[in-house]
Each structure stands twice: as structure tokens, then as C-alpha cells.
N, CA, C and O of each residue as an XYZ file, in Angstrom:
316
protein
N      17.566     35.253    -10.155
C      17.482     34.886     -8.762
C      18.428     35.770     -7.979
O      19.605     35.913     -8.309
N      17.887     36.347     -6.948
C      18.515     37.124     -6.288
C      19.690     36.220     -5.145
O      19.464     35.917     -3.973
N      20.481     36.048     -5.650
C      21.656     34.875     -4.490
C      22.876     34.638     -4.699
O      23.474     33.939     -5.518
N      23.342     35.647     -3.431
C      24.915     35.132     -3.430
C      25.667     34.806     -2.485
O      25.869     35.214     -1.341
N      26.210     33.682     -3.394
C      26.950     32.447     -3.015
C      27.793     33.149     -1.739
O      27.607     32.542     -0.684
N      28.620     34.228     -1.645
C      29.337     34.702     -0.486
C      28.630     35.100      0.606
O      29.033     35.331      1.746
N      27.620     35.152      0.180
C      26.661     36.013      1.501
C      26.663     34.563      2.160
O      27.049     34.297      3.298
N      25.992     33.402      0.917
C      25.635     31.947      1.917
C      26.521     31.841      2.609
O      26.288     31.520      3.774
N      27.853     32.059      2.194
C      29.031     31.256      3.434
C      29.256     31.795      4.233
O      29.835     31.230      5.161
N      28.916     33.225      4.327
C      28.448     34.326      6.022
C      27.619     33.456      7.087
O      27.772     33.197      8.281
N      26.539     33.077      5.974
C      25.524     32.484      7.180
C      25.559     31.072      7.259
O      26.079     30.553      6.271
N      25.098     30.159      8.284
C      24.922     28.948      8.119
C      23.928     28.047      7.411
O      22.872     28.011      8.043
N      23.917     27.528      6.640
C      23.185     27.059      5.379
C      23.583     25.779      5.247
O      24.638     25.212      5.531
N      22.052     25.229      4.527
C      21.895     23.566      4.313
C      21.116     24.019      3.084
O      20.514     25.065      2.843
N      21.347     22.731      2.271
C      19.988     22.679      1.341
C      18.942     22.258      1.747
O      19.109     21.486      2.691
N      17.804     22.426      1.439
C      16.363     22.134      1.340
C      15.978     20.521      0.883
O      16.025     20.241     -0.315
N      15.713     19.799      1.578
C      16.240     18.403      1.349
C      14.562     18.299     -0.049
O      14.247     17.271     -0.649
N      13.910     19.537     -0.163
C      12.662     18.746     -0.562
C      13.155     19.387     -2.175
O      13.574     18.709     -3.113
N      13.002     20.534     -2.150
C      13.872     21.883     -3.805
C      15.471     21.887     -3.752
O      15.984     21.956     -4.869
N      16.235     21.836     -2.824
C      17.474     21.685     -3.319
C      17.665     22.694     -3.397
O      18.527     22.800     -4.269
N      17.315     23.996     -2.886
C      17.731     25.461     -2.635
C      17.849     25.480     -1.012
O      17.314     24.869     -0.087
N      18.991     26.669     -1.173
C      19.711     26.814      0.101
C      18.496     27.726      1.621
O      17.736     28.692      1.550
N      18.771     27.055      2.481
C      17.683     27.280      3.767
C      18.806     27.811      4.884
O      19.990     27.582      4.634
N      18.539     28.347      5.817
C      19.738     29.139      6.870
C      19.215     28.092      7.640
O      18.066     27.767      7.341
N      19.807     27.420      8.640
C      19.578     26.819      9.516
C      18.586     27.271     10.869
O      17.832     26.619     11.592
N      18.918     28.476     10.834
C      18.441     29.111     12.180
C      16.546     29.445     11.568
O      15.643     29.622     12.386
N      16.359     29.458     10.335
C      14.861     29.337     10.064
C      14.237     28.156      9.588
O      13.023     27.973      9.674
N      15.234     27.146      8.963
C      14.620     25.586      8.638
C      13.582     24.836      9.736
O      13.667     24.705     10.957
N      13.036     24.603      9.214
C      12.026     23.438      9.722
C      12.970     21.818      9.403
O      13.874     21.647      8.585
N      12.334     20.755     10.417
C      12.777     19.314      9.460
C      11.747     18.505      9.136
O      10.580     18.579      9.520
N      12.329     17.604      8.290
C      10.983     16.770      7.878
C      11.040     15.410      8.241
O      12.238     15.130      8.245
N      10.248     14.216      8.609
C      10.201     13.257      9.074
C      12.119     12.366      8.760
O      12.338     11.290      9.315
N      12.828     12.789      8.188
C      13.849     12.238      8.377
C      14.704     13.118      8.643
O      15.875     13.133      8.264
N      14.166     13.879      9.296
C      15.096     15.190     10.073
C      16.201     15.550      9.112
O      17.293     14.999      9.245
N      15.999     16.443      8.142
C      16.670     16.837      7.081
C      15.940     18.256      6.768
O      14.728     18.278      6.553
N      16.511     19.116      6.757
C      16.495     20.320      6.774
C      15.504     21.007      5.667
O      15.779     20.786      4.487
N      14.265     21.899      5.995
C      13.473     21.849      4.956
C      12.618     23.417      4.959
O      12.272     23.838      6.063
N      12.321     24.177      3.829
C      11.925     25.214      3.934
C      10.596     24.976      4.658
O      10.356     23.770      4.596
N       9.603     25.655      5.341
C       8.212     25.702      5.713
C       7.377     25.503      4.933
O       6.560     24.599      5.113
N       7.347     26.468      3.618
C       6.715     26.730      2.558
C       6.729     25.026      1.713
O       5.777     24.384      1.270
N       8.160     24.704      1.739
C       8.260     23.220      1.167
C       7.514     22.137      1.680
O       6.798     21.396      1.006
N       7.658     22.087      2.591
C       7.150     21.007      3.858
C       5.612     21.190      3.479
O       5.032     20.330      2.816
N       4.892     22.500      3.986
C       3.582     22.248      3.780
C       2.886     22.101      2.154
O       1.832     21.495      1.960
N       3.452     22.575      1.373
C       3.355     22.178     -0.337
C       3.468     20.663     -0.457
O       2.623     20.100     -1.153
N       4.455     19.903      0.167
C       4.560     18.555     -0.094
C       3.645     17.266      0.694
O       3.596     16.049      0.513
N       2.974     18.199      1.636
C       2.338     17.213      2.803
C       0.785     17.572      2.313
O      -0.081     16.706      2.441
N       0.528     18.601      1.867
C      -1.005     19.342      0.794
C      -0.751     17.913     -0.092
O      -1.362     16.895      0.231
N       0.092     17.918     -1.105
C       0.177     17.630     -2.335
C       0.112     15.951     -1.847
O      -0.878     15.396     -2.325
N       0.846     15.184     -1.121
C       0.594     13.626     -0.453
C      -0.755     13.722      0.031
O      -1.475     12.899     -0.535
N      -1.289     14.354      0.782
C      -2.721     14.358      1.236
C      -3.931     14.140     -0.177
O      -4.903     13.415     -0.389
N      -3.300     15.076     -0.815
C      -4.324     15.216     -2.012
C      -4.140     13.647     -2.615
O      -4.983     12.755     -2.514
N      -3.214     13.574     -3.075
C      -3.255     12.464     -4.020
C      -3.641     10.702     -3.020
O      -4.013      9.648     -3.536
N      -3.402     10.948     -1.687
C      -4.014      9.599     -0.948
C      -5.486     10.190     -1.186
O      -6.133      9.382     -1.853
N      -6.023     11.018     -0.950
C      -7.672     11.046     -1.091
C      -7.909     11.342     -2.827
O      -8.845     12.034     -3.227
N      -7.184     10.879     -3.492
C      -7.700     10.687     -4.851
C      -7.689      9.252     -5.058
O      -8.581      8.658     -5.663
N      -6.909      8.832     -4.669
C      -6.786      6.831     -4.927
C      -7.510      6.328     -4.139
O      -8.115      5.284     -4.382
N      -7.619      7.172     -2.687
C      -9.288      6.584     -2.365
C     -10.448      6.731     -2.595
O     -11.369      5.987     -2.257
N     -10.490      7.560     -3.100
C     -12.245      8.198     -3.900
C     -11.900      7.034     -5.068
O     -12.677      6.099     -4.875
N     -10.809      6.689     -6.475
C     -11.141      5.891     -7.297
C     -11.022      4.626     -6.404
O     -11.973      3.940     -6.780
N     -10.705      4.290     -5.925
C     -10.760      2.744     -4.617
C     -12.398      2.598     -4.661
O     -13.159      1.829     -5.248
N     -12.578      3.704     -3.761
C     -14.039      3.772     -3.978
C     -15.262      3.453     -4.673
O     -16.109      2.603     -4.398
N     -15.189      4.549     -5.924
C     -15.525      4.677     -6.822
C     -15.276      2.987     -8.080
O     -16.292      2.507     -8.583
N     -13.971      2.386     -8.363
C     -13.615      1.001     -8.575
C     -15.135     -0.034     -7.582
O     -16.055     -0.757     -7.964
N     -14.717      0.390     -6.417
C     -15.665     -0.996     -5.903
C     -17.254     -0.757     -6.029
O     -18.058     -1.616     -6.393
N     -17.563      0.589     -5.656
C     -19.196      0.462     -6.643
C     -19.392      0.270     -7.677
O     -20.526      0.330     -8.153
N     -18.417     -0.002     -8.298
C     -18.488     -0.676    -10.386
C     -18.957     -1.458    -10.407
O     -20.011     -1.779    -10.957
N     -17.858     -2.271     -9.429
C     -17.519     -3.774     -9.756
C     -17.475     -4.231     -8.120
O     -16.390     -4.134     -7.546
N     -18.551     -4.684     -7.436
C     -19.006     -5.244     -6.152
C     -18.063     -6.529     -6.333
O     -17.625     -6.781     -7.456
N     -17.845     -7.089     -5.580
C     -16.954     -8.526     -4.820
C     -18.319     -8.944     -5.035
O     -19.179     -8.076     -5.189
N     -18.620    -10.155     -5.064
C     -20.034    -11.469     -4.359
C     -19.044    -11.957     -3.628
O     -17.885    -11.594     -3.829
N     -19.408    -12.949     -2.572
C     -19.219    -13.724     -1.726
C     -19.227    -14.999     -2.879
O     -20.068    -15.228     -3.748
N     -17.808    -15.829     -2.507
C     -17.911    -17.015     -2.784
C     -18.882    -17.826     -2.498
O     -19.344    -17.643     -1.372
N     -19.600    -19.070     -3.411
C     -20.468    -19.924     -2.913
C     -19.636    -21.317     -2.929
O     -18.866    -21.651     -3.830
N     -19.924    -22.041     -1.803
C     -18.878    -23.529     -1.746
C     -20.406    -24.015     -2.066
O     -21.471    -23.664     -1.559
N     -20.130    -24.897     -3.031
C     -21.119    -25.824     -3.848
C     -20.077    -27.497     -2.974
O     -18.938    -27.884     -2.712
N     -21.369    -27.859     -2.885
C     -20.753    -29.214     -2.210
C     -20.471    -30.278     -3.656
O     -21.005    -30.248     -4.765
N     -19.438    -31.159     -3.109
C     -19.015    -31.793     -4.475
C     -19.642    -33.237     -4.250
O     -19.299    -34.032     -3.376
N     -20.565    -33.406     -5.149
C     -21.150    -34.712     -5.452
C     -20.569    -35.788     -6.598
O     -19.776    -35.184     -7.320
N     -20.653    -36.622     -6.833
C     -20.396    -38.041     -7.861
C     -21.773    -38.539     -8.285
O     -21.875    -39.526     -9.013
């Protein structure tokens, strides 16, 4: 890895709240809890949440054409 530690303390630097590698402030992006975040990170992690909500909804999906719900029937109670 090309990185040194003296150069970082030249410039102003945060970690990458998403990899934990060092980001300059003056090019960070933030992410919904305003915490300092590469670009490249941010959109890799918001791809990768997207993907996996439209996979649990396709099997959501996919689950309920298996196995349909019926509608309860109230049977009246006789003696």
C-alpha cells in the first residue's frame, strides 16, 4: 500500500467510517450519520443494501406464491 503516515498528518484526515482507511476531509463525502466516507464506499454500500432488500423481496414474494394465506372461516358455534 502506497501510505504515509507523515504525509497524513500534512493533510487533514478522518477515517472512512464505512473501510476504516484514511479519507482527506476536503474530498470526503458523509453518510446518513454524517461521518466521513469515501464516494467509492458510500456508493458500494448503498448498491450492496439495495441489492440485498430486492432479494428478500423477490423470496417474500416468491415464499407467498408457495404458500397462499386462505382467509379465515368463522364457523358459527352450535350445541
Amino acid at each position: 500500500m502506497n501510505f504515509s503516515f507523515s504525509r497524513a498528518q500534512n493533510k487533514r484526515t478522518t477515517r472512512c467510517s464505512i473501510c476504516g482507511n484514511f479519507v482527506a476531509l476536503e474530498t470526503s463525502n458523509t453518510d446518513e450519520q454524517g461521518s466521513a466516507v469515501h464516494e467509492e464506499c458510500y456508493v458500494g454500500r448503498t448498491i450492496a443494501l439495495f441489492a440485498e432488500q430486492q432479494a428478500a423481496r423477490r423470496a417474500q414474494e416468491s415464499a407467498s406464491r408457495l404458500f397462499p394465506l386462505e382467509p379465515i372461516r368463522v364457523v358459527p358455534f352450535s350445541r
